[in-house]
Amino acid sequence: MTAGPQDQILNRRELASALLAALEKRHEVLDAIVDSDDHEAAVAAVSGLLATSPANAAVVLALQLGRLTRLERDRLSDEIANLDATLKWLPEQRPAATGEGFRLRPFSTSDADTALFAKRSAEQFDESGEPWSADRVEAERAEGLRRIDDESAAWFVCEDVSGGEPASVGLVFGELTGHEVNIAVWVAPESRKKGYGLAALKESRTELAAYFPGTTVVVRAPAGR
């Protein structure tokens, strides 16, 4: 399950930003590490202090003392600037792309999830170019639920939980075909251009790896929404 070019650049930018922040807050980072009971607690403490992922926090903990220099800080600043120059958009322009305050949960038979699927289906068209009928929408939903029960599909609801109360912002469809998982990401119109699509792809890789180990992911939808 490999990341796309934009995804890879953003991941590297997040790591470089975390390392730069660690250098600038080196005293607070050291205090957090010393006050932790074990390595796992230290990772969690540094992750919270730097507002970064546990994986990036683990890299910070492995940072050698010889790199705590002004030269290293300047190098990281230059790297971030160079990465920004290759991005189509910056994380601050689409804050949801970092994955902070974002989660996936399994699609259910609830009225809310049914309504969300209907909203997505309103953008689907049949072979004649006509929007899906209500019967077609319900048939597609029922068939999807059957595949989920058969463990040949995994559907998720994208939720923004940064405001405390979860807000549904899109859907992820993972469909198993042989040794491949086809992923389709749909983001609700009012939530587009904020980075939810990329956050969904990042999170769905982990989820789908657990559902379908040893498979290859094929993306069928833009990631940058």
PDB file of C-alpha atoms in Angstrom:
ATOM      1  CA  MET A   1       0.000   0.000   0.000  1.00  0.00           C
ATOM      2  CA  THR A   2       2.068   2.877  -1.298  1.00  0.00           C
ATOM      3  CA  ALA A   3       1.461   6.587  -0.947  1.00  0.00           C
ATOM      4  CA  GLY A   4       1.100   8.922  -3.888  1.00  0.00           C
ATOM      5  CA  PRO A   5       3.650  11.698  -4.636  1.00  0.00           C
ATOM      6  CA  GLN A   6       1.645  14.441  -2.908  1.00  0.00           C
ATOM      7  CA  ASP A   7       1.049  12.173   0.057  1.00  0.00           C
ATOM      8  CA  GLN A   8       4.765  11.347   0.328  1.00  0.00           C
ATOM      9  CA  ILE A   9       5.752  15.013   0.205  1.00  0.00           C
ATOM     10  CA  LEU A  10       3.242  15.902   2.915  1.00  0.00           C
ATOM     11  CA  ASN A  11       4.438  13.044   5.115  1.00  0.00           C
ATOM     12  CA  ARG A  12       8.049  14.207   4.759  1.00  0.00           C
ATOM     13  CA  ARG A  13       6.999  17.801   5.429  1.00  0.00           C
ATOM     14  CA  GLU A  14       5.183  16.748   8.607  1.00  0.00           C
ATOM     15  CA  LEU A  15       8.274  14.871   9.805  1.00  0.00           C
ATOM     16  CA  ALA A  16      10.624  17.757   9.001  1.00  0.00           C
ATOM     17  CA  SER A  17       8.265  20.165  10.766  1.00  0.00           C
ATOM     18  CA  ALA A  18       8.173  17.903  13.824  1.00  0.00           C
ATOM     19  CA  LEU A  19      11.963  17.696  13.941  1.00  0.00           C
ATOM     20  CA  LEU A  20      12.277  21.468  13.564  1.00  0.00           C
ATOM     21  CA  ALA A  21       9.724  22.032  16.332  1.00  0.00           C
ATOM     22  CA  ALA A  22      11.631  19.571  18.543  1.00  0.00           C
ATOM     23  CA  LEU A  23      14.834  21.524  18.075  1.00  0.00           C
ATOM     24  CA  GLU A  24      13.099  24.796  18.848  1.00  0.00           C
ATOM     25  CA  LYS A  25      11.410  23.273  21.932  1.00  0.00           C
ATOM     26  CA  ARG A  26      14.323  21.063  22.903  1.00  0.00           C
ATOM     27  CA  HIS A  27      14.105  21.933  26.626  1.00  0.00           C
ATOM     28  CA  GLU A  28      10.373  21.108  26.787  1.00  0.00           C
ATOM     29  CA  VAL A  29      10.950  17.922  24.779  1.00  0.00           C
ATOM     30  CA  LEU A  30      13.731  16.806  27.121  1.00  0.00           C
ATOM     31  CA  ASP A  31      11.564  17.477  30.177  1.00  0.00           C
ATOM     32  CA  ALA A  32       8.717  15.480  28.631  1.00  0.00           C
ATOM     33  CA  ILE A  33      11.021  12.540  27.946  1.00  0.00           C
ATOM     34  CA  VAL A  34      12.629  12.578  31.403  1.00  0.00           C
ATOM     35  CA  ASP A  35       9.226  12.733  33.118  1.00  0.00           C
ATOM     36  CA  SER A  36       7.897   9.736  31.151  1.00  0.00           C
ATOM     37  CA  ASP A  37       7.727   6.262  32.682  1.00  0.00           C
ATOM     38  CA  ASP A  38       8.806   4.415  29.554  1.00  0.00           C
ATOM     39  CA  HIS A  39       9.437   4.800  25.822  1.00  0.00           C
ATOM     40  CA  GLU A  40       5.765   4.466  24.909  1.00  0.00           C
ATOM     41  CA  ALA A  41       4.812   7.187  27.371  1.00  0.00           C
ATOM     42  CA  ALA A  42       7.640   9.387  26.049  1.00  0.00           C
ATOM     43  CA  VAL A  43       6.382   8.980  22.483  1.00  0.00           C
ATOM     44  CA  ALA A  44       2.880   9.948  23.583  1.00  0.00           C
ATOM     45  CA  ALA A  45       4.170  12.960  25.522  1.00  0.00           C
ATOM     46  CA  VAL A  46       6.313  14.242  22.638  1.00  0.00           C
ATOM     47  CA  SER A  47       3.499  13.606  20.166  1.00  0.00           C
ATOM     48  CA  GLY A  48       1.181  15.790  22.239  1.00  0.00           C
ATOM     49  CA  LEU A  49       3.789  18.470  22.855  1.00  0.00           C
ATOM     50  CA  LEU A  50       4.638  18.833  19.172  1.00  0.00           C
ATOM     51  CA  ALA A  51       1.119  18.117  17.850  1.00  0.00           C
ATOM     52  CA  THR A  52       2.494  15.421  15.567  1.00  0.00           C
ATOM     53  CA  SER A  53       1.910  11.726  14.952  1.00  0.00           C
ATOM     54  CA  PRO A  54       3.352   9.027  17.253  1.00  0.00           C
ATOM     55  CA  ALA A  55       5.511   7.831  14.338  1.00  0.00           C
ATOM     56  CA  ASN A  56       7.081  11.282  13.977  1.00  0.00           C
ATOM     57  CA  ALA A  57       7.474  11.550  17.749  1.00  0.00           C
ATOM     58  CA  ALA A  58       9.402   8.256  17.732  1.00  0.00           C
ATOM     59  CA  VAL A  59      11.810   9.740  15.166  1.00  0.00           C
ATOM     60  CA  VAL A  60      12.259  12.776  17.420  1.00  0.00           C
ATOM     61  CA  LEU A  61      13.184  10.487  20.314  1.00  0.00           C
ATOM     62  CA  ALA A  62      15.808   8.830  18.113  1.00  0.00           C
ATOM     63  CA  LEU A  63      17.354  12.207  17.227  1.00  0.00           C
ATOM     64  CA  GLN A  64      21.078  12.225  18.034  1.00  0.00           C
ATOM     65  CA  LEU A  65      22.431  14.928  20.333  1.00  0.00           C
ATOM     66  CA  GLY A  66      24.952  15.909  17.655  1.00  0.00           C
ATOM     67  CA  ARG A  67      22.097  17.179  15.486  1.00  0.00           C
ATOM     68  CA  LEU A  68      20.846  19.683  18.059  1.00  0.00           C
ATOM     69  CA  THR A  69      22.592  22.545  16.263  1.00  0.00           C
ATOM     70  CA  ARG A  70      21.676  25.785  14.528  1.00  0.00           C
ATOM     71  CA  LEU A  71      22.971  24.271  11.281  1.00  0.00           C
ATOM     72  CA  GLU A  72      20.461  21.416  11.578  1.00  0.00           C
ATOM     73  CA  ARG A  73      17.635  23.858  12.254  1.00  0.00           C
ATOM     74  CA  ASP A  74      18.590  25.857   9.160  1.00  0.00           C
ATOM     75  CA  ARG A  75      18.753  22.661   7.096  1.00  0.00           C
ATOM     76  CA  LEU A  76      15.285  21.603   8.186  1.00  0.00           C
ATOM     77  CA  SER A  77      13.885  25.060   7.465  1.00  0.00           C
ATOM     78  CA  ASP A  78      15.348  24.907   3.953  1.00  0.00           C
ATOM     79  CA  GLU A  79      13.950  21.408   3.439  1.00  0.00           C
ATOM     80  CA  ILE A  80      10.453  22.519   4.432  1.00  0.00           C
ATOM     81  CA  ALA A  81      10.677  25.493   2.071  1.00  0.00           C
ATOM     82  CA  ASN A  82      11.793  23.210  -0.783  1.00  0.00           C
ATOM     83  CA  LEU A  83       8.983  20.746  -0.069  1.00  0.00           C
ATOM     84  CA  ASP A  84       6.451  23.585   0.006  1.00  0.00           C
ATOM     85  CA  ALA A  85       7.626  24.641  -3.451  1.00  0.00           C
ATOM     86  CA  THR A  86       6.706  21.205  -4.851  1.00  0.00           C
ATOM     87  CA  LEU A  87       3.257  21.019  -3.256  1.00  0.00           C
ATOM     88  CA  LYS A  88       0.107  21.917  -5.145  1.00  0.00           C
ATOM     89  CA  TRP A  89      -1.231  23.350  -1.879  1.00  0.00           C
ATOM     90  CA  LEU A  90       0.077  23.833   1.645  1.00  0.00           C
ATOM     91  CA  PRO A  91      -1.231  21.976   4.715  1.00  0.00           C
ATOM     92  CA  GLU A  92      -2.410  25.229   6.304  1.00  0.00           C
ATOM     93  CA  GLN A  93      -4.605  25.793   3.236  1.00  0.00           C
ATOM     94  CA  ARG A  94      -6.210  22.377   3.741  1.00  0.00           C
ATOM     95  CA  PRO A  95      -5.747  21.676   7.448  1.00  0.00           C
ATOM     96  CA  ALA A  96      -7.737  18.438   7.422  1.00  0.00           C
ATOM     97  CA  ALA A  97      -5.025  16.804   5.282  1.00  0.00           C
ATOM     98  CA  THR A  98      -2.813  16.316   8.354  1.00  0.00           C
ATOM     99  CA  GLY A  99      -5.363  13.902   9.806  1.00  0.00           C
ATOM    100  CA  GLU A 100      -5.664  15.805  13.073  1.00  0.00           C
ATOM    101  CA  GLY A 101      -9.235  15.593  14.375  1.00  0.00           C
ATOM    102  CA  PHE A 102     -10.144  13.128  11.627  1.00  0.00           C
ATOM    103  CA  ARG A 103     -11.262   9.524  11.869  1.00  0.00           C
ATOM    104  CA  LEU A 104     -12.928   6.715   9.957  1.00  0.00           C
ATOM    105  CA  ARG A 105     -15.662   4.546  11.391  1.00  0.00           C
ATOM    106  CA  PRO A 106     -17.428   1.574   9.790  1.00  0.00           C
ATOM    107  CA  PHE A 107     -20.450   2.356   7.633  1.00  0.00           C
ATOM    108  CA  SER A 108     -23.693   1.284   9.321  1.00  0.00           C
ATOM    109  CA  THR A 109     -27.383   0.856   8.592  1.00  0.00           C
ATOM    110  CA  SER A 110     -28.282   3.994  10.570  1.00  0.00           C
ATOM    111  CA  ASP A 111     -30.535   6.655   9.061  1.00  0.00           C
ATOM    112  CA  ALA A 112     -27.636   9.128   9.081  1.00  0.00           C
ATOM    113  CA  ASP A 113     -25.334   6.815   7.108  1.00  0.00           C
ATOM    114  CA  THR A 114     -28.150   5.906   4.721  1.00  0.00           C
ATOM    115  CA  ALA A 115     -28.759   9.616   4.084  1.00  0.00           C
ATOM    116  CA  LEU A 116     -25.034  10.216   3.536  1.00  0.00           C
ATOM    117  CA  PHE A 117     -24.896   7.390   0.994  1.00  0.00           C
ATOM    118  CA  ALA A 118     -27.939   8.865  -0.772  1.00  0.00           C
ATOM    119  CA  LYS A 119     -26.189  12.246  -0.887  1.00  0.00           C
ATOM    120  CA  ARG A 120     -23.163  10.647  -2.514  1.00  0.00           C
ATOM    121  CA  SER A 121     -25.358   8.647  -4.894  1.00  0.00           C
ATOM    122  CA  ALA A 122     -27.014  11.861  -6.109  1.00  0.00           C
ATOM    123  CA  GLU A 123     -23.721  12.502  -7.945  1.00  0.00           C
ATOM    124  CA  GLN A 124     -23.773   9.096  -9.684  1.00  0.00           C
ATOM    125  CA  PHE A 125     -25.183   8.573 -13.180  1.00  0.00           C
ATOM    126  CA  ASP A 126     -26.338   5.495 -15.051  1.00  0.00           C
ATOM    127  CA  GLU A 127     -25.326   4.395 -18.552  1.00  0.00           C
ATOM    128  CA  SER A 128     -27.795   6.803 -20.159  1.00  0.00           C
ATOM    129  CA  GLY A 129     -26.434   9.776 -18.248  1.00  0.00           C
ATOM    130  CA  GLU A 130     -29.386   9.980 -15.879  1.00  0.00           C
ATOM    131  CA  PRO A 131     -28.957  10.286 -12.073  1.00  0.00           C
ATOM    132  CA  TRP A 132     -29.443   7.076 -10.135  1.00  0.00           C
ATOM    133  CA  SER A 133     -33.080   6.406  -9.253  1.00  0.00           C
ATOM    134  CA  ALA A 134     -34.140   5.920  -5.630  1.00  0.00           C
ATOM    135  CA  ASP A 135     -34.480   2.180  -6.328  1.00  0.00           C
ATOM    136  CA  ARG A 136     -30.949   2.046  -7.763  1.00  0.00           C
ATOM    137  CA  VAL A 137     -29.548   3.906  -4.738  1.00  0.00           C
ATOM    138  CA  GLU A 138     -31.180   1.484  -2.311  1.00  0.00           C
ATOM    139  CA  ALA A 139     -30.098  -1.534  -4.357  1.00  0.00           C
ATOM    140  CA  GLU A 140     -26.477  -0.315  -4.386  1.00  0.00           C
ATOM    141  CA  ARG A 141     -26.539   0.294  -0.635  1.00  0.00           C
ATOM    142  CA  ALA A 142     -28.054  -3.133   0.096  1.00  0.00           C
ATOM    143  CA  GLU A 143     -25.533  -4.864  -2.162  1.00  0.00           C
ATOM    144  CA  GLY A 144     -22.695  -2.986  -0.474  1.00  0.00           C
ATOM    145  CA  LEU A 145     -23.883  -4.090   2.956  1.00  0.00           C
ATOM    146  CA  ARG A 146     -24.027  -7.675   1.687  1.00  0.00           C
ATOM    147  CA  ARG A 147     -20.401  -7.466   0.508  1.00  0.00           C
ATOM    148  CA  ILE A 148     -19.386  -6.008   3.873  1.00  0.00           C
ATOM    149  CA  ASP A 149     -21.019  -8.984   5.610  1.00  0.00           C
ATOM    150  CA  ASP A 150     -19.219 -11.313   3.177  1.00  0.00           C
ATOM    151  CA  GLU A 151     -15.913  -9.551   4.029  1.00  0.00           C
ATOM    152  CA  SER A 152     -15.315  -8.673   0.383  1.00  0.00           C
ATOM    153  CA  ALA A 153     -15.782  -4.944   1.060  1.00  0.00           C
ATOM    154  CA  ALA A 154     -15.143  -2.411   3.807  1.00  0.00           C
ATOM    155  CA  TRP A 155     -16.989   0.911   3.814  1.00  0.00           C
ATOM    156  CA  PHE A 156     -16.213   3.786   6.150  1.00  0.00           C
ATOM    157  CA  VAL A 157     -17.707   7.123   7.115  1.00  0.00           C
ATOM    158  CA  CYS A 158     -15.225  10.014   7.300  1.00  0.00           C
ATOM    159  CA  GLU A 159     -15.719  12.111  10.412  1.00  0.00           C
ATOM    160  CA  ASP A 160     -14.286  15.419  11.579  1.00  0.00           C
ATOM    161  CA  VAL A 161     -14.115  15.287  15.369  1.00  0.00           C
ATOM    162  CA  SER A 162     -12.067  18.459  15.886  1.00  0.00           C
ATOM    163  CA  GLY A 163     -15.145  20.285  17.151  1.00  0.00           C
ATOM    164  CA  GLY A 164     -15.993  17.629  19.715  1.00  0.00           C
ATOM    165  CA  GLU A 165     -19.220  16.435  18.098  1.00  0.00           C
ATOM    166  CA  PRO A 166     -18.481  14.135  15.104  1.00  0.00           C
ATOM    167  CA  ALA A 167     -19.435  15.596  11.733  1.00  0.00           C
ATOM    168  CA  SER A 168     -19.723  13.273   8.739  1.00  0.00           C
ATOM    169  CA  VAL A 169     -17.764  14.700   5.790  1.00  0.00           C
ATOM    170  CA  GLY A 170     -17.488  11.815   3.342  1.00  0.00           C
ATOM    171  CA  LEU A 171     -17.266   8.108   2.587  1.00  0.00           C
ATOM    172  CA  VAL A 172     -14.536   5.588   1.761  1.00  0.00           C
ATOM    173  CA  PHE A 173     -15.356   2.443  -0.216  1.00  0.00           C
ATOM    174  CA  GLY A 174     -12.870  -0.431  -0.142  1.00  0.00           C
ATOM    175  CA  GLU A 175     -13.766  -3.266  -2.533  1.00  0.00           C
ATOM    176  CA  LEU A 176     -11.733  -6.494  -2.638  1.00  0.00           C
ATOM    177  CA  THR A 177     -11.055  -7.929  -6.094  1.00  0.00           C
ATOM    178  CA  GLY A 178      -8.575 -10.797  -6.100  1.00  0.00           C
ATOM    179  CA  HIS A 179      -5.454  -9.459  -4.389  1.00  0.00           C
ATOM    180  CA  GLU A 180      -6.356  -5.823  -4.964  1.00  0.00           C
ATOM    181  CA  VAL A 181      -8.488  -3.424  -2.949  1.00  0.00           C
ATOM    182  CA  ASN A 182     -10.109  -0.706  -5.040  1.00  0.00           C
ATOM    183  CA  ILE A 183     -10.572   2.468  -2.988  1.00  0.00           C
ATOM    184  CA  ALA A 184     -13.070   5.163  -3.872  1.00  0.00           C
ATOM    185  CA  VAL A 185     -13.134   8.322  -1.745  1.00  0.00           C
ATOM    186  CA  TRP A 186     -16.111  10.658  -1.804  1.00  0.00           C
ATOM    187  CA  VAL A 187     -16.128  13.976   0.067  1.00  0.00           C
ATOM    188  CA  ALA A 188     -19.353  15.920   0.567  1.00  0.00           C
ATOM    189  CA  PRO A 189     -19.495  19.067  -1.608  1.00  0.00           C
ATOM    190  CA  GLU A 190     -19.483  21.484   1.334  1.00  0.00           C
ATOM    191  CA  SER A 191     -16.375  19.785   2.787  1.00  0.00           C
ATOM    192  CA  ARG A 192     -14.190  19.743  -0.335  1.00  0.00           C
ATOM    193  CA  LYS A 193     -10.885  21.556  -0.841  1.00  0.00           C
ATOM    194  CA  LYS A 194     -10.023  21.156   2.853  1.00  0.00           C
ATOM    195  CA  GLY A 195      -7.845  18.037   2.722  1.00  0.00           C
ATOM    196  CA  TYR A 196     -10.368  15.448   3.876  1.00  0.00           C
ATOM    197  CA  GLY A 197      -9.736  13.274   0.827  1.00  0.00           C
ATOM    198  CA  LEU A 198      -6.027  12.955   1.577  1.00  0.00           C
ATOM    199  CA  ALA A 199      -6.722  12.347   5.261  1.00  0.00           C
ATOM    200  CA  ALA A 200      -9.165   9.607   4.260  1.00  0.00           C
ATOM    201  CA  LEU A 201      -6.583   7.907   2.074  1.00  0.00           C
ATOM    202  CA  LYS A 202      -3.975   8.023   4.832  1.00  0.00           C
ATOM    203  CA  GLU A 203      -6.327   6.577   7.411  1.00  0.00           C
ATOM    204  CA  SER A 204      -7.865   4.010   5.059  1.00  0.00           C
ATOM    205  CA  ARG A 205      -4.462   2.458   4.326  1.00  0.00           C
ATOM    206  CA  THR A 206      -4.167   1.445   7.962  1.00  0.00           C
ATOM    207  CA  GLU A 207      -7.767   0.297   8.195  1.00  0.00           C
ATOM    208  CA  LEU A 208      -7.729  -1.691   4.954  1.00  0.00           C
ATOM    209  CA  ALA A 209      -4.386  -3.304   5.785  1.00  0.00           C
ATOM    210  CA  ALA A 210      -6.103  -4.789   8.841  1.00  0.00           C
ATOM    211  CA  TYR A 211      -9.208  -5.835   6.890  1.00  0.00           C
ATOM    212  CA  PHE A 212      -7.359  -7.203   3.854  1.00  0.00           C
ATOM    213  CA  PRO A 213      -3.727  -8.075   4.722  1.00  0.00           C
ATOM    214  CA  GLY A 214      -1.325  -8.668   1.863  1.00  0.00           C
ATOM    215  CA  THR A 215      -3.334  -6.781  -0.742  1.00  0.00           C
ATOM    216  CA  THR A 216      -2.510  -3.931  -3.122  1.00  0.00           C
ATOM    217  CA  VAL A 217      -4.524  -0.716  -2.942  1.00  0.00           C
ATOM    218  CA  VAL A 218      -5.793   0.886  -6.157  1.00  0.00           C
ATOM    219  CA  VAL A 219      -7.095   4.430  -5.766  1.00  0.00           C
ATOM    220  CA  ARG A 220     -10.074   5.364  -7.926  1.00  0.00           C
ATOM    221  CA  ALA A 221     -10.688   8.908  -6.649  1.00  0.00           C
ATOM    222  CA  PRO A 222      -8.701  12.150  -6.278  1.00  0.00           C
ATOM    223  CA  ALA A 223      -6.886  12.380  -2.961  1.00  0.00           C
ATOM    224  CA  GLY A 224      -6.549  16.124  -2.557  1.00  0.00           C
ATOM    225  CA  ARG A 225     -10.096  17.097  -1.697  1.00  0.00           C
TER     226      ARG A 225
END
